[in-house]
XYZ file of C-alpha atoms in Angstrom:
664
model
C -0.144 -0.141 0.134
C 2.937 2.353 0.490
C 4.610 3.893 -2.541
C 7.855 2.254 -1.539
C 6.647 -0.847 -2.251
C 6.966 -0.584 -6.130
C 10.381 -2.834 -6.083
C 11.730 -3.620 -9.663
C 13.808 -6.535 -11.368
C 12.056 -9.791 -10.355
C 14.550 -12.998 -11.351
C 12.347 -16.283 -11.924
C 15.020 -18.612 -10.670
C 14.158 -20.432 -7.388
C 16.752 -20.731 -4.648
C 18.628 -24.060 -5.393
C 20.637 -24.700 -2.103
C 20.558 -28.505 -1.458
C 18.091 -29.335 1.027
C 18.150 -32.950 3.188
C 14.714 -34.595 3.213
C 13.106 -35.011 6.420
C 12.945 -38.497 7.307
C 10.699 -40.378 9.927
C 12.551 -42.563 12.225
C 11.707 -44.822 15.355
C 12.603 -42.929 18.709
C 15.044 -45.675 19.212
C 17.487 -44.622 16.119
C 20.438 -42.752 15.975
C 20.706 -39.393 14.037
C 23.193 -37.304 12.414
C 21.763 -34.108 12.822
C 21.809 -31.803 16.031
C 19.511 -33.328 18.778
C 16.956 -30.967 20.395
C 13.806 -31.739 22.335
C 10.441 -30.038 22.055
C 8.268 -30.567 25.099
C 4.361 -29.759 24.734
C 1.809 -29.823 27.521
C -1.226 -30.825 25.689
C -3.542 -30.278 28.462
C -2.512 -26.515 29.301
C -4.134 -23.170 27.941
C -1.977 -20.507 26.821
C -5.073 -18.764 25.540
C -7.110 -18.741 22.166
C -5.696 -18.846 18.627
C -6.234 -15.800 16.887
C -6.212 -16.607 13.015
C -5.988 -12.811 12.286
C -2.048 -13.896 13.031
C -1.980 -15.365 9.780
C -3.790 -12.611 7.814
C -2.573 -10.870 4.848
C -3.111 -7.820 2.586
C -5.353 -8.087 -0.334
C -3.929 -7.659 -4.066
C -2.814 -4.176 -4.706
C -4.796 -0.964 -5.810
C -3.574 -0.974 -9.214
C -5.837 -3.878 -10.405
C -9.666 -4.363 -10.304
C -9.541 -8.040 -8.617
C -13.294 -8.022 -6.971
C -15.135 -11.263 -7.706
C -12.308 -13.275 -8.943
C -13.060 -16.959 -8.363
C -9.168 -18.191 -8.249
C -8.291 -15.309 -5.754
C -11.322 -16.365 -3.533
C -10.304 -20.092 -3.872
C -6.715 -18.912 -2.548
C -8.229 -17.204 0.428
C -10.470 -19.947 1.326
C -8.076 -23.004 0.844
C -5.185 -21.139 3.098
C -8.097 -20.381 5.540
C -6.997 -16.621 5.522
C -9.520 -15.128 8.185
C -8.682 -11.316 7.680
C -7.844 -9.520 4.500
C -6.411 -5.787 4.893
C -8.101 -4.113 2.278
C -8.376 -0.446 0.908
C -11.410 -0.140 -1.071
C -11.019 3.570 -1.704
C -7.903 3.514 -3.286
C -8.855 0.444 -5.361
C -11.644 2.221 -6.483
C -10.134 5.270 -7.279
C -7.080 3.756 -9.082
C -9.632 1.842 -11.440
C -11.904 4.652 -12.261
C -14.702 4.121 -9.532
C -14.959 7.180 -7.401
C -16.817 6.046 -4.329
C -17.978 9.815 -3.399
C -17.494 11.596 -6.716
C -19.437 14.584 -4.870
C -20.964 15.464 -1.031
C -23.503 13.103 -0.029
C -23.492 10.950 -3.252
C -22.427 7.549 -2.458
C -21.323 5.086 -5.632
C -20.762 2.102 -3.319
C -21.897 -0.701 -5.364
C -18.159 -1.538 -6.630
C -17.096 -1.732 -2.854
C -19.707 -4.250 -2.190
C -18.172 -6.226 -4.627
C -14.629 -5.824 -3.237
C -15.821 -6.589 0.365
C -18.317 -9.300 -0.807
C -15.088 -11.057 -2.426
C -13.460 -11.166 0.892
C -16.356 -12.333 2.933
C -17.309 -14.992 0.274
C -13.737 -16.367 0.673
C -14.471 -17.230 4.505
C -12.568 -13.889 5.880
C -13.172 -10.652 7.119
C -11.946 -7.360 5.768
C -9.746 -4.898 7.966
C -10.880 -1.956 5.915
C -7.839 0.833 5.367
C -9.208 4.435 5.130
C -6.933 6.318 2.892
C -6.974 8.402 -0.357
C -9.466 11.029 -1.209
C -12.475 10.616 -3.087
C -13.649 13.556 -5.202
C -16.484 14.699 -2.883
C -13.929 15.547 -0.132
C -12.062 18.819 -0.665
C -8.402 18.805 -0.505
C -4.953 20.032 -1.651
C -1.802 18.358 -1.923
C 1.665 19.224 -3.141
C 3.712 17.506 -5.743
C 5.066 15.049 -2.969
C 1.441 13.982 -1.937
C 1.695 16.256 1.246
C -1.673 17.181 2.312
C -1.814 20.884 2.624
C -5.566 21.098 3.296
C -8.652 18.715 3.666
C -12.071 19.014 4.696
C -12.263 16.179 7.196
C -15.721 17.152 8.049
C -16.530 15.801 4.942
C -14.556 12.810 4.998
C -16.093 12.023 8.428
C -19.523 12.378 6.622
C -18.372 9.878 3.785
C -17.029 7.215 6.183
C -20.160 7.607 8.611
C -22.070 6.822 5.493
C -20.160 3.610 4.760
C -20.356 2.524 8.165
C -23.978 3.084 8.219
C -24.294 0.956 4.796
C -22.702 -1.998 6.256
C -23.033 -2.125 9.945
C -26.532 -0.374 10.291
C -28.332 -1.030 6.805
C -26.416 -4.632 6.381
C -26.439 -4.254 2.696
C -24.139 -6.957 2.286
C -25.967 -8.927 5.148
C -26.602 -9.204 8.733
C -23.408 -11.328 9.340
C -21.308 -9.166 6.521
C -20.516 -6.215 9.061
C -17.154 -4.545 9.236
C -15.530 -4.680 12.966
C -11.631 -3.581 11.950
C -11.008 -0.057 10.308
C -7.287 1.224 9.835
C -7.021 5.200 9.885
C -4.855 5.768 7.048
C -1.647 4.010 5.634
C 1.580 5.253 6.509
C 0.925 8.557 7.349
C 4.585 10.153 6.855
C 4.962 8.626 3.032
C 1.550 7.722 1.622
C 1.558 8.631 -1.813
C -2.146 9.361 -1.964
C -1.782 11.927 0.865
C 0.979 12.248 3.586
C 0.647 14.562 7.128
C 2.581 17.302 7.666
C 2.549 16.641 11.486
C 1.471 14.262 14.103
C -0.882 17.044 14.887
C -2.818 16.953 11.553
C -2.917 13.128 11.735
C -4.804 13.861 15.096
C -7.083 15.917 13.540
C -7.993 13.500 10.905
C -8.148 10.626 13.192
C -10.442 12.402 15.763
C -12.916 13.974 13.213
C -13.364 10.643 11.430
C -13.098 8.304 13.771
C -15.443 10.006 16.257
C -18.160 10.237 13.060
C -17.560 6.241 12.534
C -17.981 5.221 16.147
C -20.795 7.551 16.275
C -22.562 5.541 13.617
C -21.422 2.023 15.329
C -19.953 2.254 18.667
C -19.006 -1.634 18.531
C -15.967 -0.979 15.753
C -12.749 -1.241 16.525
C -10.436 1.397 14.970
C -6.853 0.649 14.303
C -4.124 3.083 13.758
C -1.525 4.949 12.936
C -0.170 2.357 10.220
C 3.118 3.760 10.759
C 5.521 3.191 8.056
C 8.251 2.213 10.165
C 8.324 0.230 13.731
C 9.473 3.593 15.272
C 8.410 2.741 19.019
C 10.090 5.640 20.234
C 8.250 7.861 22.809
C 8.119 10.364 20.205
C 7.003 8.330 17.134
C 3.650 8.052 15.735
C 2.562 4.546 17.486
C 3.169 6.357 21.023
C 1.721 9.676 19.908
C -1.505 7.638 18.858
C -0.956 6.171 22.364
C -1.372 9.421 24.228
C -3.565 11.487 21.964
C -6.273 9.269 20.283
C -7.368 7.232 23.320
C -11.104 7.533 22.386
C -10.645 6.540 19.070
C -7.879 4.032 18.516
C -8.337 0.568 20.159
C -5.464 -1.173 18.358
C -2.015 0.377 17.689
C -0.549 -0.426 14.260
C 2.401 -0.345 12.458
C 4.627 -1.675 9.711
C 7.708 -3.744 9.697
C 9.737 -5.048 6.861
C 12.857 -7.425 7.360
C 16.114 -5.796 6.787
C 17.430 -4.063 3.482
C 19.007 -6.254 0.904
C 22.535 -5.467 1.811
C 22.200 -7.531 4.979
C 23.103 -11.341 5.337
C 20.376 -14.030 5.015
C 20.894 -14.657 8.895
C 20.216 -11.236 9.961
C 16.789 -11.313 8.223
C 16.152 -14.602 9.620
C 17.271 -13.289 13.087
C 14.657 -10.020 12.740
C 11.504 -12.013 13.286
C 11.804 -12.547 17.514
C 12.801 -8.765 18.577
C 10.471 -7.494 16.130
C 7.435 -9.755 15.662
C 7.327 -10.985 19.163
C 8.992 -8.696 21.561
C 7.885 -5.506 20.150
C 4.236 -6.379 19.994
C 4.535 -7.597 23.529
C 6.234 -4.153 24.478
C 3.518 -2.038 23.296
C 0.812 -4.314 24.521
C 2.032 -4.025 27.827
C 2.320 -0.327 27.828
C 6.113 -0.083 27.439
C 8.896 1.508 29.175
C 7.767 4.526 31.070
C 4.194 3.620 29.833
C 4.851 5.428 26.377
C 2.110 3.115 24.849
C -0.549 3.539 27.647
C -3.616 5.880 27.173
C -3.783 8.711 29.576
C -6.313 7.035 31.715
C -3.961 4.062 31.634
C -5.589 2.248 28.804
C -3.715 -0.888 27.382
C -3.943 -0.963 23.534
C -3.855 -4.286 21.192
C -0.849 -4.448 18.900
C -0.963 -4.856 15.194
C 1.782 -5.220 12.641
C -0.218 -4.542 9.330
C 2.452 -4.723 6.841
C 5.511 -7.093 6.998
C 7.698 -8.879 4.453
C 11.203 -10.317 4.625
C 11.880 -6.997 2.914
C 10.590 -3.948 0.984
C 12.657 -3.368 -1.994
C 14.750 -4.572 -5.107
C 17.902 -6.591 -4.047
C 18.858 -7.812 -7.538
C 18.045 -10.858 -9.523
C 19.818 -13.343 -7.062
C 18.120 -11.756 -3.932
C 14.496 -10.908 -5.545
C 14.326 -14.841 -6.197
C 13.983 -15.432 -2.539
C 10.861 -13.553 -2.094
C 9.049 -16.251 -4.066
C 11.035 -19.306 -3.049
C 11.593 -21.260 0.202
C 13.590 -18.620 1.990
C 10.756 -16.433 2.098
C 8.446 -18.924 3.223
C 10.569 -19.780 6.268
C 10.555 -16.111 6.946
C 6.646 -16.146 7.097
C 6.369 -18.783 9.030
C 9.137 -17.874 11.786
C 7.070 -14.436 11.528
C 3.716 -15.794 12.089
C 5.451 -18.022 15.175
C 6.721 -15.263 16.683
C 3.739 -13.015 15.993
C 1.544 -15.599 17.629
C 3.968 -15.642 20.810
C 3.719 -12.144 21.155
C -0.307 -12.298 21.346
C -0.585 -9.832 18.225
C -4.004 -8.492 17.699
C -3.677 -8.672 14.063
C -0.567 -9.632 12.084
C -1.094 -9.287 8.039
C 1.577 -10.185 5.362
C 2.026 -7.641 2.239
C 0.215 -9.044 0.628
C -1.699 -11.358 -1.777
C -0.637 -10.272 -5.137
C 0.932 -7.083 -6.602
C 1.397 -5.576 -9.667
C 4.578 -5.040 -11.911
C 7.338 -7.355 -10.691
C 5.295 -8.652 -7.822
C 8.249 -9.254 -5.697
C 6.174 -8.978 -2.375
C 3.021 -11.190 -3.326
C 2.338 -14.298 -2.349
C 0.411 -15.030 -5.433
C 1.077 -14.778 -8.903
C -0.658 -11.444 -9.987
C -2.373 -12.631 -13.250
C -3.358 -16.201 -12.204
C -3.086 -16.044 -8.494
C -1.298 -19.173 -8.207
C 0.624 -19.679 -5.354
C 4.427 -18.919 -4.654
C 6.335 -20.594 -1.739
C 5.374 -17.953 0.989
C 1.722 -18.662 0.355
C 1.935 -22.278 1.713
C 3.378 -21.173 4.867
C 0.084 -19.466 5.585
C -1.647 -22.234 4.392
C 0.027 -24.431 6.981
C -1.305 -22.447 10.044
C -4.809 -22.011 8.620
C -5.102 -25.650 7.843
C -3.030 -27.480 10.402
C -3.640 -25.466 13.764
C -6.069 -25.901 16.332
C -8.043 -23.247 18.652
C -6.256 -23.497 21.908
C -2.510 -22.138 22.156
C -0.534 -24.826 24.416
C 2.374 -24.298 26.578
C 5.574 -25.628 25.482
C 9.377 -25.590 26.043
C 12.735 -26.673 24.023
C 13.461 -26.056 20.589
C 16.446 -23.848 19.550
C 17.561 -20.475 18.339
C 17.064 -21.624 15.003
C 14.342 -23.916 15.267
C 10.725 -22.217 16.540
C 7.821 -23.653 17.305
C 4.216 -23.113 18.588
C 1.748 -25.785 19.701
C -2.158 -25.945 19.766
C -5.276 -28.260 20.430
C -8.187 -28.494 18.445
C -10.765 -28.629 21.423
C -13.408 -30.098 19.243
C -11.207 -33.165 18.076
C -8.576 -33.631 20.715
C -5.869 -33.142 18.326
C -2.487 -31.646 19.199
C -0.709 -29.427 16.814
C 2.927 -28.678 16.557
C 4.258 -26.195 13.720
C 8.210 -26.031 13.780
C 10.577 -23.944 11.752
C 14.047 -24.435 11.114
C 15.738 -21.141 10.024
C 18.921 -22.663 9.806
C 20.773 -22.870 6.418
C 22.852 -25.689 7.112
C 21.751 -27.524 10.467
C 19.168 -30.430 10.524
C 17.585 -30.654 13.957
C 16.691 -34.097 15.353
C 13.711 -32.884 17.137
C 11.976 -35.338 19.973
C 8.838 -34.017 20.321
C 7.372 -34.951 24.243
C 3.619 -34.777 24.681
C 3.092 -34.170 28.029
C -0.522 -35.208 29.713
C -1.401 -36.715 26.080
C -4.629 -39.016 26.398
C -2.993 -41.862 24.885
C 0.565 -42.623 25.320
C 0.207 -44.290 21.438
C -1.054 -42.742 18.716
C -0.453 -41.292 15.154
C 1.431 -38.103 13.772
C 0.564 -36.831 10.171
C 3.433 -34.633 9.016
C 2.757 -31.953 6.717
C 6.189 -30.430 5.183
C 7.125 -27.215 3.341
C 10.535 -27.064 1.989
C 12.391 -26.235 -1.469
C 10.886 -29.061 -3.438
C 7.338 -29.921 -1.174
C 4.267 -27.907 -0.861
C 2.227 -29.115 2.338
C -0.713 -30.447 -0.206
C -0.386 -34.033 1.421
C 1.149 -35.734 4.272
C 3.089 -38.378 5.743
C 2.387 -40.389 9.017
C 4.206 -41.955 11.800
C 3.080 -43.815 14.857
C 4.277 -42.329 18.381
C 4.911 -44.247 21.511
C 5.937 -43.501 24.933
C 4.164 -40.135 24.671
C 6.710 -38.740 22.219
C 8.351 -39.094 18.584
C 11.363 -38.202 16.694
C 11.540 -36.198 13.363
C 14.510 -34.952 11.934
C 13.762 -31.360 10.431
C 16.164 -30.587 7.487
C 17.573 -26.808 6.841
C 15.226 -24.040 5.925
C 11.981 -26.427 6.198
C 8.483 -26.206 8.015
C 6.870 -28.820 9.462
C 3.254 -29.277 10.947
C 2.704 -32.423 13.218
C -0.747 -33.407 13.733
C -0.987 -35.582 16.577
C -4.115 -37.787 17.324
C -4.082 -39.718 20.461
C -5.080 -43.600 20.043
C -7.961 -45.311 21.059
C -6.008 -46.713 24.325
C -6.751 -43.135 25.778
C -9.425 -41.836 23.537
C -9.855 -38.576 22.018
C -10.645 -35.938 24.492
C -13.036 -33.327 23.358
C -12.961 -31.127 26.056
C -11.573 -30.699 29.820
C -11.843 -28.476 32.372
C -10.875 -28.265 35.990
C -11.245 -24.773 36.396
C -7.560 -24.101 37.504
C -5.665 -20.991 35.793
C -4.241 -22.938 33.227
C -7.462 -24.239 31.886
C -9.782 -21.942 29.323
C -11.922 -19.647 31.753
C -15.538 -20.228 31.970
C -17.303 -18.354 29.151
C -19.820 -16.966 31.530
C -19.800 -16.231 35.112
C -23.000 -16.235 37.390
C -25.254 -15.799 34.106
C -28.649 -17.425 33.882
C -29.994 -19.291 30.936
C -33.352 -19.410 31.895
C -34.876 -19.942 35.570
C -38.334 -20.257 37.482
C -38.899 -19.406 41.180
C -35.120 -19.545 42.081
C -33.108 -16.691 43.756
C -29.822 -16.355 45.460
C -28.441 -18.368 48.299
C -28.944 -15.215 50.234
C -31.468 -12.524 50.217
C -31.000 -10.004 47.484
C -28.489 -12.017 45.436
C -28.875 -14.159 42.050
C -27.934 -17.814 41.580
C -24.437 -18.027 41.516
C -22.027 -20.738 39.144
C -18.421 -19.465 39.048
C -14.751 -20.740 39.832
C -13.663 -20.712 43.264
C -10.535 -21.745 45.681
C -12.668 -24.092 47.799
C -13.039 -27.860 48.271
C -11.437 -28.923 44.755
C -11.584 -32.374 43.747
C -7.844 -31.722 42.168
C -5.680 -28.745 41.613
C -6.648 -25.687 43.530
C -10.021 -24.399 41.862
C -13.669 -25.905 41.132
C -16.940 -24.364 40.140
C -19.388 -23.307 42.857
C -22.835 -23.352 42.388
C -25.563 -22.002 44.848
C -29.045 -20.642 44.872
C -32.252 -20.829 46.933
C -35.481 -22.636 45.623
C -38.636 -21.124 46.334
C -41.348 -23.424 44.969
C -42.656 -26.620 45.797
C -44.226 -27.113 42.436
C -41.995 -25.425 39.669
C -38.376 -24.317 40.092
C -35.268 -24.829 38.156
C -32.169 -22.448 37.673
C -29.830 -23.096 34.679
C -26.493 -21.273 34.449
C -24.426 -21.090 31.382
C -20.661 -21.804 31.963
C -19.157 -22.704 28.383
C -19.717 -21.870 24.900
C -18.419 -24.871 22.681
C -18.902 -26.336 19.444
C -18.443 -29.974 19.794
C -19.690 -32.678 17.444
C -21.085 -36.226 19.293
C -20.275 -39.531 17.934
C -21.632 -42.827 19.118
C -18.578 -43.386 21.428
C -18.725 -39.680 23.138
C -18.847 -39.686 26.957
C -19.271 -37.079 29.392
C -17.670 -37.388 33.172
C -17.372 -35.006 36.079
C -17.287 -34.957 39.583
C -20.211 -33.586 41.731
C -20.022 -32.370 45.567
C -23.365 -31.603 47.153
C -23.264 -29.638 50.205
C -26.877 -29.994 51.102
C -29.748 -32.405 49.939
C -30.991 -29.876 47.387
C -27.701 -29.910 46.008
C -28.029 -33.410 44.680
C -30.429 -32.299 42.130
C -27.738 -30.259 40.080
C -26.137 -31.867 36.989
C -24.271 -30.763 34.202
C -26.377 -30.185 30.812
C -25.629 -29.540 27.270
C -27.518 -27.856 24.986
C -27.228 -28.754 21.287
C -27.030 -26.626 18.253
C -30.698 -27.496 17.200
C -32.146 -26.834 20.736
C -32.159 -30.204 22.084
C -30.459 -31.355 25.705
C -28.901 -33.807 27.460
C -31.156 -33.785 30.414
C -34.624 -34.535 28.007
C -32.529 -37.146 25.692
C -33.070 -40.048 27.853
C -29.285 -40.676 28.648
C -28.391 -42.634 31.840
C -25.324 -42.436 34.229
C -23.191 -45.661 34.524
C -25.457 -46.718 37.226
C -28.559 -46.496 35.286
C -30.040 -43.334 36.661
C -31.452 -40.652 34.382
C -29.037 -37.497 33.502
C -31.962 -35.253 34.011
C -31.092 -33.151 36.960
C -34.262 -33.764 38.681
C -33.630 -37.699 39.191
C -30.650 -36.628 41.572
C -28.180 -39.098 40.326
C -30.761 -41.884 42.336
C -31.282 -39.427 45.140
C -28.482 -40.950 47.421
C -24.923 -40.051 46.517
C -23.011 -38.643 49.548
C -23.158 -34.947 50.963
C -19.646 -33.027 51.575
C -17.984 -35.899 49.155
C -17.038 -36.145 45.486
C -18.989 -38.584 43.448
C -18.297 -39.233 39.763
C -20.572 -39.033 37.384
C -20.503 -40.711 33.931
C -22.732 -41.255 31.066
C -22.258 -42.775 27.392
C -24.169 -39.906 25.802
C -23.176 -40.659 22.315
C -25.807 -43.806 22.470
C -28.533 -41.188 22.594
C -26.940 -38.072 21.168
C -24.730 -39.274 18.281
C -24.850 -36.849 15.335
C -25.577 -33.762 17.321
C -23.326 -30.966 18.037
C -22.733 -29.556 21.700
C -23.402 -25.744 21.572
C -22.796 -24.700 25.318
C -22.252 -26.695 28.768
C -24.708 -25.497 31.602
C -25.100 -26.484 35.200
C -28.757 -27.383 35.746
C -30.652 -27.135 39.099
C -34.029 -28.803 38.884
C -36.063 -30.217 42.052
C -39.932 -29.154 41.499
C -40.913 -30.688 44.684
C -38.701 -29.231 47.077
C -37.939 -25.689 48.612
C -34.711 -24.220 50.320
C -31.126 -23.583 49.527
C -28.813 -25.612 47.469
C -24.926 -25.148 47.091
C -22.224 -27.341 45.967
C -19.253 -27.712 43.588
C -18.447 -29.218 40.123
C -14.937 -30.249 39.057
C -13.300 -31.993 36.466
C -15.657 -32.027 33.331
C -14.693 -34.298 30.407
C -16.012 -34.884 27.099
C -14.170 -38.006 25.325
C -14.547 -40.601 22.539
C -12.512 -42.418 24.442
C -12.298 -44.388 28.142
C -13.408 -42.273 31.106
């Protein structure tokens, strides 16, 4: 998007450095490479995986790409979930002014641009930059903005937000949540700002108008052209001056210029894409990235690539071959570890010599770096896991798919000559044996198919050749089954989606007068660990009473072998009539399914688990729910009290909830 991207002189030759193929070996064999260990705790929870970390910029503004089927397929196939796009510039450069005069909106072509992204299964990061004819402005020969009617620009953008987020012209689900306030304000060819104060005037005037139309949108800025994270830079200035407008601080960060060594380039990714992001999110030294009220911002790098300019034919070949694929994969790994809110590669396709594009600019066929994004989109879970090990040039990140119980590890060997013989240790895996599918990206292989090996003793060994990216998809064997969901309410577990939140009730109030029914974690009497889920309330009717509390929002398919287990600790008699309930996506429930526990008692809470389970002690509740609910999908997990024939208080605990296709 910045004018500096017009690099020249693309060489077509691919990097021909010799690569050893990664071979699969049993753990007992010897290896010729450097031994290292990767340890992953498969039961841990390091936060939700954010797919916006493997986002990309749209094709550049010089080509009209709206509606292109091949482009949509590439976005969809890689499961790219965020595409940074500037519809204003794209329309202007293709003779389709979106605002040709004041209050004259011509947005049909903008609809086509945005629908291309939505159709591909992604959502847009809408960049606001460039001047429609309907916004009076003057610029000098260098593009410097000497005057601009920002009030009219605000009117234009308020109308754009209204079209998509209020009027829902593209559909109720096709609203635009993320908007970036200009692009590279110090160098943007279609309008650069003379000062930070001028940028502030723009951002406040336009941003306020947009948020007046839709207060839920997230504004991103200042999209600084460089990673100037000093106290006098645009990023710090935005943090201090635009607290009411900006939600996520953004900047651009390309790798070193072509005169630097490859080793220097590959060493760039951790300090710039992990450490810098973490610094901004934490507020920085001296709180230079905190708002005046103490506000902490999200952090986004909305353009990155291995470099930004022509380096000659030998160097330029690296933009499209395995070198930039390894750089891209390392970048995503580090941005994920830094907890970036948004991280977008520049770009999907570029006109001219197309140095920086992930795709060919005519056919949209992929270059090697595209497949690095493809690996994360297709072979990664939804919950990050904690891990240790690796090496300076062997980076990795791990995750779990909570719906299937599979563990994923993506590893990047950035070394040009060293092979790493990696022992991958799987702590707390559901089964000590199982299978590993391996998806590999190197100079000669794209990850469109996989090889497989068995693991045993909760570990496996794999030889990762130089300049290679691999994704391991680990499926526990039947000995331990596939864990679909587990939670013991510990600090390392996923936090409940809802706390003390009813999903419906009748004639039930709080445990004490003037309160509501409770259902949230406590550091009290756990079955295991330090925490447990406490529930409480008061039944006020002997004829009709129940209270359902929402706990987890999930999406878990049920098969014929799916089982539910949890531990229940009733403190008073009424608490025996509390049970875990499951609500399906079709509205049906576990309690009304006819399911029974391992003792033959109904799983409906009003059955009381047989009515005789002990008080002030833990009882394990287990049920083969798949025998009656196979084919359905769990939408949420709730805690349900139901005892219509009695009154009085109830209180107790639930702990260690498990859904599995294996053995309880």
